[in-house]
JSON list of C-alpha atoms in Angstrom, two decimals:
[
{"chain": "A", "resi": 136, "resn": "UNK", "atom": "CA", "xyz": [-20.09, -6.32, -4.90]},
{"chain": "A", "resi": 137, "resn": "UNK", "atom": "CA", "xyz": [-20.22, -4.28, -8.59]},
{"chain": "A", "resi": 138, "resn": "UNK", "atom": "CA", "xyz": [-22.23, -1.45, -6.30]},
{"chain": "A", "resi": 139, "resn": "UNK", "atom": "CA", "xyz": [-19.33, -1.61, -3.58]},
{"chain": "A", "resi": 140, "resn": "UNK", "atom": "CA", "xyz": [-16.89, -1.81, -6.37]},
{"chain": "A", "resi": 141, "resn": "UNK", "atom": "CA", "xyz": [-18.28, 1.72, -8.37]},
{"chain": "A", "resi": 142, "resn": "UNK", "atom": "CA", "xyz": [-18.82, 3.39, -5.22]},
{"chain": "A", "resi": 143, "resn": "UNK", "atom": "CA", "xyz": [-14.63, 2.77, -4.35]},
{"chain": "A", "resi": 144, "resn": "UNK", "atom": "CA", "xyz": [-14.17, 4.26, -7.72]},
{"chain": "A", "resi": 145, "resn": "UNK", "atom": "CA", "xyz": [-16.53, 7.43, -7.91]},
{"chain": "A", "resi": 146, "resn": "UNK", "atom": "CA", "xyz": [-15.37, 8.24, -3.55]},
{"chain": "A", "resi": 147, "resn": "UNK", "atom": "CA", "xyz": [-11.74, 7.83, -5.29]},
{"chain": "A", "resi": 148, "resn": "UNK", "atom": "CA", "xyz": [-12.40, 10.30, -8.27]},
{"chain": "A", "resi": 149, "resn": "UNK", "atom": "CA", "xyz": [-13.76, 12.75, -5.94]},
{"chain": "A", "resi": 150, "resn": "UNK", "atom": "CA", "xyz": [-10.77, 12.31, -3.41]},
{"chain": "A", "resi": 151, "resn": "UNK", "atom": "CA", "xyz": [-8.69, 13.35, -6.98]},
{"chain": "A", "resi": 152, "resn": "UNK", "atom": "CA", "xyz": [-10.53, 16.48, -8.47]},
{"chain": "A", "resi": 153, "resn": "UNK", "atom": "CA", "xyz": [-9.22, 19.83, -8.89]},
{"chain": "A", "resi": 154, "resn": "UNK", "atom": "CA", "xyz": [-10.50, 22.68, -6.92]},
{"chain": "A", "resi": 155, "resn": "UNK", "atom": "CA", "xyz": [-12.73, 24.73, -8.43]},
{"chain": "A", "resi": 156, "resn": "UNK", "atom": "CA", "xyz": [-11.15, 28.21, -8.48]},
{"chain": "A", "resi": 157, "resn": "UNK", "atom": "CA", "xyz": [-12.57, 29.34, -12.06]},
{"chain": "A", "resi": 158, "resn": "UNK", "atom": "CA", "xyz": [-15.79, 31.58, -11.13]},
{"chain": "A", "resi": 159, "resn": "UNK", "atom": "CA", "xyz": [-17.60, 29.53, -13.76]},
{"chain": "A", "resi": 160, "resn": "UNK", "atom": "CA", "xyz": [-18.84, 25.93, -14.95]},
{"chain": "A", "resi": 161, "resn": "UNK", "atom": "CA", "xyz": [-17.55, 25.81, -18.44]},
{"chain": "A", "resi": 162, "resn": "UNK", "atom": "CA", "xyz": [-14.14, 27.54, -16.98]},
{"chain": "A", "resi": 163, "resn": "UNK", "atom": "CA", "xyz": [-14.28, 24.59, -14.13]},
{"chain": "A", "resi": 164, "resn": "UNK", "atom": "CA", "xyz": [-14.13, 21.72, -17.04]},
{"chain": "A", "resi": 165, "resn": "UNK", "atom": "CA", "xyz": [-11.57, 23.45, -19.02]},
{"chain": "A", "resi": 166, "resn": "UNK", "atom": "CA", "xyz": [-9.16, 23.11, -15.65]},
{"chain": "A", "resi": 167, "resn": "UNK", "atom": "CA", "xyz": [-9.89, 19.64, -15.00]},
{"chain": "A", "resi": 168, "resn": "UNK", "atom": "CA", "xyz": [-6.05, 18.80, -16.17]},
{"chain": "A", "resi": 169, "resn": "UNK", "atom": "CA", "xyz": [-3.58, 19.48, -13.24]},
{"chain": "A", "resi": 170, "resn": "UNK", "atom": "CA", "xyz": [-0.02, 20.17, -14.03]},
{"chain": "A", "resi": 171, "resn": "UNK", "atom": "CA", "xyz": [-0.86, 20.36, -17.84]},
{"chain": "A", "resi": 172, "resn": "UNK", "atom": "CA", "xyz": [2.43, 19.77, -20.30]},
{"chain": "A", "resi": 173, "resn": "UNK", "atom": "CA", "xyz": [4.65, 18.04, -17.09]},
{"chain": "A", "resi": 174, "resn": "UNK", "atom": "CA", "xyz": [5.52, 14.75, -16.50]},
{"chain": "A", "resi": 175, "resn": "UNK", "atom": "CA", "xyz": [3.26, 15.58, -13.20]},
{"chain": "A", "resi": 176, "resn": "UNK", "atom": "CA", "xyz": [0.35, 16.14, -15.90]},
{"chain": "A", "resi": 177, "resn": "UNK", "atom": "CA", "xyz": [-2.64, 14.47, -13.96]},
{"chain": "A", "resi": 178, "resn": "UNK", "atom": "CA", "xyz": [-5.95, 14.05, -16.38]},
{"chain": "A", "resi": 179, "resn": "UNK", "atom": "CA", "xyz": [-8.87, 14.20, -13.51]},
{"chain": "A", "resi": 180, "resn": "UNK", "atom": "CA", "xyz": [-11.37, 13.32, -16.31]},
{"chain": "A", "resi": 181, "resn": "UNK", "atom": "CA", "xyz": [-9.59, 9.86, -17.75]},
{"chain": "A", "resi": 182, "resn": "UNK", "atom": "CA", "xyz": [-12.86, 7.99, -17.54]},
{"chain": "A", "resi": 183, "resn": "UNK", "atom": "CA", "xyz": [-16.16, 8.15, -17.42]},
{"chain": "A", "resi": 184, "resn": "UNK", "atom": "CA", "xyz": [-16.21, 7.32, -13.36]},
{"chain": "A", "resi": 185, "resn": "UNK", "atom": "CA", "xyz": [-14.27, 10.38, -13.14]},
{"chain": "A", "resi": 186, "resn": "UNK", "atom": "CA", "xyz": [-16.57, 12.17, -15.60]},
{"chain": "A", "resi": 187, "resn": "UNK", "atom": "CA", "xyz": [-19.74, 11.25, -13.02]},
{"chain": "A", "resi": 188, "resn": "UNK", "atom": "CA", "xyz": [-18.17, 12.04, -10.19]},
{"chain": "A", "resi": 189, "resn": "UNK", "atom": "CA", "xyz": [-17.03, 15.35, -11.24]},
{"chain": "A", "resi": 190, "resn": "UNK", "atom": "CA", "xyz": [-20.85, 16.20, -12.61]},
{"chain": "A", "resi": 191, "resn": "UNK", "atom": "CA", "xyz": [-22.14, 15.14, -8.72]},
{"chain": "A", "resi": 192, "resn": "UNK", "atom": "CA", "xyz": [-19.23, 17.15, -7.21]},
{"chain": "A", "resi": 193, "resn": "UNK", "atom": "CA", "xyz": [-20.31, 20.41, -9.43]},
{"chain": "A", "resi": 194, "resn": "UNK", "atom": "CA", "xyz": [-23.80, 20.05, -9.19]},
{"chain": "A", "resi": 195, "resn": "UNK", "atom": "CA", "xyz": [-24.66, 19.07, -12.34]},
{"chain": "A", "resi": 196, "resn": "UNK", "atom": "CA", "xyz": [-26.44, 15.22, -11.27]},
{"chain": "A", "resi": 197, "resn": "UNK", "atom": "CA", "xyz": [-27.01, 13.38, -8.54]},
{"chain": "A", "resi": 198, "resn": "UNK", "atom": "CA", "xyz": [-27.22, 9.70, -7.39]},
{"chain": "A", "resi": 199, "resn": "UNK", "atom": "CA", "xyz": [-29.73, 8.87, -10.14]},
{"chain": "A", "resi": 200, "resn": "UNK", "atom": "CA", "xyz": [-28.05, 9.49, -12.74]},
{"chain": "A", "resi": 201, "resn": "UNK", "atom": "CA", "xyz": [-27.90, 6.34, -14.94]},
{"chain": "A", "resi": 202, "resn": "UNK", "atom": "CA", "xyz": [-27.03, 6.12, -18.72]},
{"chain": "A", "resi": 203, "resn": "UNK", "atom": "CA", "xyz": [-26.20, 3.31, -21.29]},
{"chain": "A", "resi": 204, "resn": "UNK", "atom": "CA", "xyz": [-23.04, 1.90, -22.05]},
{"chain": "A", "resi": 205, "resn": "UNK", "atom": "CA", "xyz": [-23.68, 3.36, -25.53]},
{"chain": "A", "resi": 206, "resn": "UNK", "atom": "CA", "xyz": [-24.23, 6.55, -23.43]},
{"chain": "A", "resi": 207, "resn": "UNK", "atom": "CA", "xyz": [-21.69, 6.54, -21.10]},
{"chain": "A", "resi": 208, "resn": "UNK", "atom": "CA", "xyz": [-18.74, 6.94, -24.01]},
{"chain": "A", "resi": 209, "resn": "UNK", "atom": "CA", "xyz": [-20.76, 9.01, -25.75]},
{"chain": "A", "resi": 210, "resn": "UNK", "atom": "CA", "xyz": [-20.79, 11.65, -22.76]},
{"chain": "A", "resi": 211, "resn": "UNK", "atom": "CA", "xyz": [-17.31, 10.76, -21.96]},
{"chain": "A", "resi": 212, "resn": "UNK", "atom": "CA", "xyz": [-16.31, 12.31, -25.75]},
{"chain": "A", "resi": 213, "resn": "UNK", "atom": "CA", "xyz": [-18.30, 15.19, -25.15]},
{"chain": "A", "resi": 214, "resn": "UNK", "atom": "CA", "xyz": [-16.75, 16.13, -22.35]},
{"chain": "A", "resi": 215, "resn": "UNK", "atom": "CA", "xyz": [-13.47, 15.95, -23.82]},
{"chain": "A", "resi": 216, "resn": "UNK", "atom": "CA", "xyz": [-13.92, 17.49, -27.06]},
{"chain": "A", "resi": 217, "resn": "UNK", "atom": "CA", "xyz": [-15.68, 20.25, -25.14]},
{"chain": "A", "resi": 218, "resn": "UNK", "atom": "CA", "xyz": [-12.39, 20.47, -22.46]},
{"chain": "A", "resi": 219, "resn": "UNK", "atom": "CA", "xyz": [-10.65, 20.95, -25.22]},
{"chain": "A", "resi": 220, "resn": "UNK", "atom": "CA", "xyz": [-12.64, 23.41, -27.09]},
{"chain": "A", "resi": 221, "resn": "UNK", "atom": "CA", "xyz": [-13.37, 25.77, -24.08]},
{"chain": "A", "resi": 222, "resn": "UNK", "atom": "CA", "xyz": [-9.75, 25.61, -23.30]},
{"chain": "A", "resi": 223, "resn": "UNK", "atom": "CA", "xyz": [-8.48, 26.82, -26.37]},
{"chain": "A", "resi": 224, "resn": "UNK", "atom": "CA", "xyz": [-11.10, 29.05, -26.99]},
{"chain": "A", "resi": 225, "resn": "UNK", "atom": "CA", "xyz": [-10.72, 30.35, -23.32]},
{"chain": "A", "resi": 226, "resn": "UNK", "atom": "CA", "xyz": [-6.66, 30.92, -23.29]},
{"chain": "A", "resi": 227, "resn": "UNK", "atom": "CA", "xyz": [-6.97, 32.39, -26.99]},
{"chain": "A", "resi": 228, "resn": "UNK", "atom": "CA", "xyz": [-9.26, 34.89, -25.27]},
{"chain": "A", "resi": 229, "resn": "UNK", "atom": "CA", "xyz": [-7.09, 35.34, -22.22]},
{"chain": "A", "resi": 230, "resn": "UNK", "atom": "CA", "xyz": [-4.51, 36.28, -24.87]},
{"chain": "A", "resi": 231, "resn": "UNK", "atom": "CA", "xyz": [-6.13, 38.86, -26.78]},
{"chain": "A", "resi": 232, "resn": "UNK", "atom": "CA", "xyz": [-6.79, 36.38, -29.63]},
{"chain": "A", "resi": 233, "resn": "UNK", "atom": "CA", "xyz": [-9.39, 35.27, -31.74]},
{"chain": "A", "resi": 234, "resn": "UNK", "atom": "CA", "xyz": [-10.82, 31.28, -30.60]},
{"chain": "A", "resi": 235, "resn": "UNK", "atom": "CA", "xyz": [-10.96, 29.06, -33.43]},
{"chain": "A", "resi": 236, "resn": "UNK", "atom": "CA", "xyz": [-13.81, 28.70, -35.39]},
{"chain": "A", "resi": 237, "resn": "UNK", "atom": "CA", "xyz": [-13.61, 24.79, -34.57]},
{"chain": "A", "resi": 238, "resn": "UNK", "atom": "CA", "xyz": [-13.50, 25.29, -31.42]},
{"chain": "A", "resi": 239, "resn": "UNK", "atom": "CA", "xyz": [-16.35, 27.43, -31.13]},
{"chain": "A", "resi": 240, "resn": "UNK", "atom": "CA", "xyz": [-18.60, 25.40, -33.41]},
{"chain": "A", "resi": 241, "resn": "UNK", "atom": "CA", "xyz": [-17.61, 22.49, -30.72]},
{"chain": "A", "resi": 242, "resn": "UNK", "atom": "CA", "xyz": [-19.09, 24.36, -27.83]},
{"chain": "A", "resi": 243, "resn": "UNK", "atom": "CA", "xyz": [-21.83, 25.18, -30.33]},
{"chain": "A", "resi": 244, "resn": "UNK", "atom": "CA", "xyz": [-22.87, 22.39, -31.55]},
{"chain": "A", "resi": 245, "resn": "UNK", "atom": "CA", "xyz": [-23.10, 20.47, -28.02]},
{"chain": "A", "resi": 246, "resn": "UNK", "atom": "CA", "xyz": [-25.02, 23.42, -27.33]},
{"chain": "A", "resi": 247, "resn": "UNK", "atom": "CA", "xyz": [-27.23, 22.57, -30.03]},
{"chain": "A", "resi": 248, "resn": "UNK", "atom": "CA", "xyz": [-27.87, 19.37, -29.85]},
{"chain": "A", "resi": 249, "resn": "UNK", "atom": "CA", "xyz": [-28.68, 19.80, -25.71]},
{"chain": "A", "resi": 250, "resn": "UNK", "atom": "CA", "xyz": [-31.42, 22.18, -26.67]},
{"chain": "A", "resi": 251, "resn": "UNK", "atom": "CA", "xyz": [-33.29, 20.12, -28.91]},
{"chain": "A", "resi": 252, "resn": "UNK", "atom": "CA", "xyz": [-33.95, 17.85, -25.86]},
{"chain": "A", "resi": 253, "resn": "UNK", "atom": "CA", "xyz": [-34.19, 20.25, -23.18]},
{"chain": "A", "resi": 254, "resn": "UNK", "atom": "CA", "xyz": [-37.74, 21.84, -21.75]},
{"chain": "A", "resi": 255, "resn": "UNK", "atom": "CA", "xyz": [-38.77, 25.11, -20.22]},
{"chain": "A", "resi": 256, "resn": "UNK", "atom": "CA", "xyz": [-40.38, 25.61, -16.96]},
{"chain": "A", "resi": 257, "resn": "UNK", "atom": "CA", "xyz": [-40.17, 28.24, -14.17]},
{"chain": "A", "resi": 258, "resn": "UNK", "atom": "CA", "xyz": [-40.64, 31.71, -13.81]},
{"chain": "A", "resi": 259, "resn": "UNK", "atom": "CA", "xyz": [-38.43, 32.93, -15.05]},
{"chain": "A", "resi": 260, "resn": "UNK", "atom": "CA", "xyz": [-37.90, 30.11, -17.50]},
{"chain": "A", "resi": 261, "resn": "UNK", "atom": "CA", "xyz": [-35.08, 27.88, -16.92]},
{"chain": "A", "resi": 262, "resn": "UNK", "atom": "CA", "xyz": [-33.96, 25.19, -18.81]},
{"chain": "A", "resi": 263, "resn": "UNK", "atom": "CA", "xyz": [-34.08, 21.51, -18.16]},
{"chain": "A", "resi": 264, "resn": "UNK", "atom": "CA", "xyz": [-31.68, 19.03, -19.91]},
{"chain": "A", "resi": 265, "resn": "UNK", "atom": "CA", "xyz": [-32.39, 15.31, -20.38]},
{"chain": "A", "resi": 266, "resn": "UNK", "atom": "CA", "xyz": [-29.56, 12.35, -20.46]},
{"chain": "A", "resi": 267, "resn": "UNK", "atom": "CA", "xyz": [-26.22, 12.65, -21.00]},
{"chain": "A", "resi": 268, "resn": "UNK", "atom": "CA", "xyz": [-27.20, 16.64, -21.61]},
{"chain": "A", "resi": 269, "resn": "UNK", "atom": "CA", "xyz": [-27.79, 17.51, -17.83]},
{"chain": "A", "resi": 270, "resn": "UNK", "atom": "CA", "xyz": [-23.93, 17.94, -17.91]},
{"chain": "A", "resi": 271, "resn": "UNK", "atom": "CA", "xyz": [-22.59, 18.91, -21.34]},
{"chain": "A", "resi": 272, "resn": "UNK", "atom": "CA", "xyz": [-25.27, 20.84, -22.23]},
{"chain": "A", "resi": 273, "resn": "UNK", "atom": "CA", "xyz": [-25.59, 22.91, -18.82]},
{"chain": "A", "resi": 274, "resn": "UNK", "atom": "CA", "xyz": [-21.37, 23.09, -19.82]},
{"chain": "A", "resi": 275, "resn": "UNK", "atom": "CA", "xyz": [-21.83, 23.97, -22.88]},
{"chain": "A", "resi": 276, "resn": "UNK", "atom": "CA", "xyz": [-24.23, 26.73, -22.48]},
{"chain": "A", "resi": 277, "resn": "UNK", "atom": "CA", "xyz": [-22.45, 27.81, -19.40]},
{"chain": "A", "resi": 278, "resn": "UNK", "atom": "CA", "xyz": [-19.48, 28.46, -22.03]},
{"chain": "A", "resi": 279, "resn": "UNK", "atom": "CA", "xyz": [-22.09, 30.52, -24.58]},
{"chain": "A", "resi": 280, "resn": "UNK", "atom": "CA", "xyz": [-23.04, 32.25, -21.78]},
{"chain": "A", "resi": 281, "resn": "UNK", "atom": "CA", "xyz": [-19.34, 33.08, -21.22]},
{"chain": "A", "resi": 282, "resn": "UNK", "atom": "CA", "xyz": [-18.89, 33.64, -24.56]},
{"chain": "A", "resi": 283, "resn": "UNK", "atom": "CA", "xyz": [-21.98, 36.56, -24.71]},
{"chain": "A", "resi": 284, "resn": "UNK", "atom": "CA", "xyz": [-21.59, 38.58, -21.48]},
{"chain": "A", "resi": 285, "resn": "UNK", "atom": "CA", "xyz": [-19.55, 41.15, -19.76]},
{"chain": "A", "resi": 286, "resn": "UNK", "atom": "CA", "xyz": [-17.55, 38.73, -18.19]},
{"chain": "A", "resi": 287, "resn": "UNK", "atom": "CA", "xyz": [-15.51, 37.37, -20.60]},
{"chain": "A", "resi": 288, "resn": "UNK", "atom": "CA", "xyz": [-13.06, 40.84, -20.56]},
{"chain": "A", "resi": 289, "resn": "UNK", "atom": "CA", "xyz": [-12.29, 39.36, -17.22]},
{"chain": "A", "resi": 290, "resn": "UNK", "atom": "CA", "xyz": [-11.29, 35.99, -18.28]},
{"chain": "A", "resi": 291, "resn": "UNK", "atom": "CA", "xyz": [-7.51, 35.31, -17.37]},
{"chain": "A", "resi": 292, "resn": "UNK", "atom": "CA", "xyz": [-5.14, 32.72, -17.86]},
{"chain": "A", "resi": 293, "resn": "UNK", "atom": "CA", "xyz": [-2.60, 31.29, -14.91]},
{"chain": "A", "resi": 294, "resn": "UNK", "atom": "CA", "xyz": [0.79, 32.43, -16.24]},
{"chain": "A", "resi": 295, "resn": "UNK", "atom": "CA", "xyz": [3.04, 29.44, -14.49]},
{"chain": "A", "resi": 296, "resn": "UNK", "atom": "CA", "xyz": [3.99, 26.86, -16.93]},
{"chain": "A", "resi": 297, "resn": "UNK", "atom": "CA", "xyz": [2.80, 24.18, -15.60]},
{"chain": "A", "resi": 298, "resn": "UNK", "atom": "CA", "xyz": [-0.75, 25.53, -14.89]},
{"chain": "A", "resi": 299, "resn": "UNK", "atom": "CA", "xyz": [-2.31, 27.84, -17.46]},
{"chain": "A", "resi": 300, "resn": "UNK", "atom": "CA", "xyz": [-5.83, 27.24, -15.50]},
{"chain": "A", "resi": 301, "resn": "UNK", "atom": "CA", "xyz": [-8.39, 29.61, -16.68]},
{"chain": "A", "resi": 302, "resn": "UNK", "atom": "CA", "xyz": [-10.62, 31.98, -14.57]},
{"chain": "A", "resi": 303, "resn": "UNK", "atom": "CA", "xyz": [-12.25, 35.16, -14.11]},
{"chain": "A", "resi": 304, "resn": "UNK", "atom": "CA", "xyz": [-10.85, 37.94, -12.30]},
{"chain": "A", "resi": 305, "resn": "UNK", "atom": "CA", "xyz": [-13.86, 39.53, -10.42]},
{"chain": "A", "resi": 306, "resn": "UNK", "atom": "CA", "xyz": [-11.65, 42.03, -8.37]},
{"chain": "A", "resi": 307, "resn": "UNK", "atom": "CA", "xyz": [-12.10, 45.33, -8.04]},
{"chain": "A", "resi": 308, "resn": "UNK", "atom": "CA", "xyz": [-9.38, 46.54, -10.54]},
{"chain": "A", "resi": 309, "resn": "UNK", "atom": "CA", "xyz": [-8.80, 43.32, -12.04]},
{"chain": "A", "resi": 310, "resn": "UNK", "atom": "CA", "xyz": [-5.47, 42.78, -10.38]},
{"chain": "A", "resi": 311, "resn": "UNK", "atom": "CA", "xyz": [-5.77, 38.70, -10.08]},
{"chain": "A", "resi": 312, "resn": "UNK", "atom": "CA", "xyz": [-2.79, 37.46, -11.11]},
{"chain": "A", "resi": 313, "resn": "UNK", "atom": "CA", "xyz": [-2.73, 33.42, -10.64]},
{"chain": "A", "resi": 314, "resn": "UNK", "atom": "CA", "xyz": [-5.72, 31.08, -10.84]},
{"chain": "A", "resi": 315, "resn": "UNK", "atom": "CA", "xyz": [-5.27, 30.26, -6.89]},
{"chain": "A", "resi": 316, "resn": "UNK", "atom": "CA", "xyz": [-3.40, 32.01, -4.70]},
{"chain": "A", "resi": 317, "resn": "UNK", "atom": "CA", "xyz": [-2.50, 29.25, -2.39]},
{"chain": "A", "resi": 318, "resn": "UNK", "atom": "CA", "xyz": [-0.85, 27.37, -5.04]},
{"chain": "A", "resi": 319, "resn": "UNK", "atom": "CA", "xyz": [0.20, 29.13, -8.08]},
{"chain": "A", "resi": 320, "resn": "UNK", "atom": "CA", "xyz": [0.50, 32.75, -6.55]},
{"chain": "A", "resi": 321, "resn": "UNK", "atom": "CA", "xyz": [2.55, 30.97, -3.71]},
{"chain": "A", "resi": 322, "resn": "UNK", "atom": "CA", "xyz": [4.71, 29.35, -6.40]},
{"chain": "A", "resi": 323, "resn": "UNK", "atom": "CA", "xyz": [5.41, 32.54, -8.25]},
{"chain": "A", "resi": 324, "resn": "UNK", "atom": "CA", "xyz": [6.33, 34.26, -4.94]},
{"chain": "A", "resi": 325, "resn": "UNK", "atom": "CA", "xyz": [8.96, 32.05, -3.76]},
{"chain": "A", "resi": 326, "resn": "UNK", "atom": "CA", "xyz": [10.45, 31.45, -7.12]},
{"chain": "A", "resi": 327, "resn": "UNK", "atom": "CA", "xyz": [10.60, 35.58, -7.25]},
{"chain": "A", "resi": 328, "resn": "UNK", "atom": "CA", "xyz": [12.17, 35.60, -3.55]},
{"chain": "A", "resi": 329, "resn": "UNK", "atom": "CA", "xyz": [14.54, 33.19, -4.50]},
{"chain": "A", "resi": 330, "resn": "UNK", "atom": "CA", "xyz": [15.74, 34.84, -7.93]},
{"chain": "A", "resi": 331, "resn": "UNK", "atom": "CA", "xyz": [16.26, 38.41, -5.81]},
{"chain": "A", "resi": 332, "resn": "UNK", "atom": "CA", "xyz": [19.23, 36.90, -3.38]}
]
């Protein structure tokens, strides 16, 4: 019954995440609040269910992954405090600002502590993370990765109100507008048709 019972809730959480329109891990976390500052505001990571079923649905873990109770909360604030961090950090960007310090030392320090349980192996190396690390560390490196390469004078921010998603705009002349163009380009379109009659 309690394996029935999680297996309704995890098929559910799936059935409720975002798509992933980013171009990038860290990105994909950071946009894993729909609607964000509406009373349609929908949190797709509210629980640690939701948590573990968006890590299977991105790769990150499979069916095996099993943690503590201790554990589970402990990932669940991870994930959260590193949301928030790369989403800041990411829109500051977008904007031509500086990121907080804070929030860098966030992404950081996750970063950090990953490492110092994580092994090498491969050719060329690649790095393994243990635990609760297999998904905030491979999202918090993702995000230093980010961070440190030529991508990040790409990264963009979804102008509509009610999205600000984040993403990178790997066009040709870097003429992305809107994180999706099915939804938020769409949007913007009609709302621009309707303001020119």
């Amino acid at each position: 019954m309690f394996r029935r019972n999680r297996a309704d809730q995890e098929k559910k959480a799936m059935m409720s995440l975002p798509h992933r329109v980013s171009g990038n891990l860290a990105l994909d976390l950071a946009n894993t609040i729909s609607w964000r500052n509406t009373s349609r505001e929908v949190d797709h990571l509210a629980s640690f269910d939701d948590v573990v079923a968006w890590s299977k649905q991105v790769g990150l873990v499979g069916g095996d992954f099993v943690v503590s109770p201790q554990e589970q909360e402990i990932l669940l604030q991870q994930v959260l405090a590193l949301r928030k961090a790369i989403g800041a950090a990411g829109s500051a960007i977008a904007n031509d600002l500086d990121p907080s310090r804070l929030d860098l030392d966030v992404i950081r320090d996750v970063a950090a502590l990953a490492l110092r349980q994580a092994s090498l192996s491969g050719t060329p190396y690649t790095l393994h993370f243990e635990g609760i690390y297999r998904v905030t560390g491979t999202i918090a490196w993702s995000a230093l990765d980010l961070l440190r390469g030529d991508e990040i004078s790409r990264l963009k921010q979804c102008p509509p109100d009610d999205c600000h998603w984040l993403f990178i705009d790997r066009t040709k002349n870097a003429s992305r507008r809107w994180c999706d163009m099915g939804t938020c380009g769409n949007r913007a379109k009609k709302i621009a048709h309707r303001a020119r009659r």
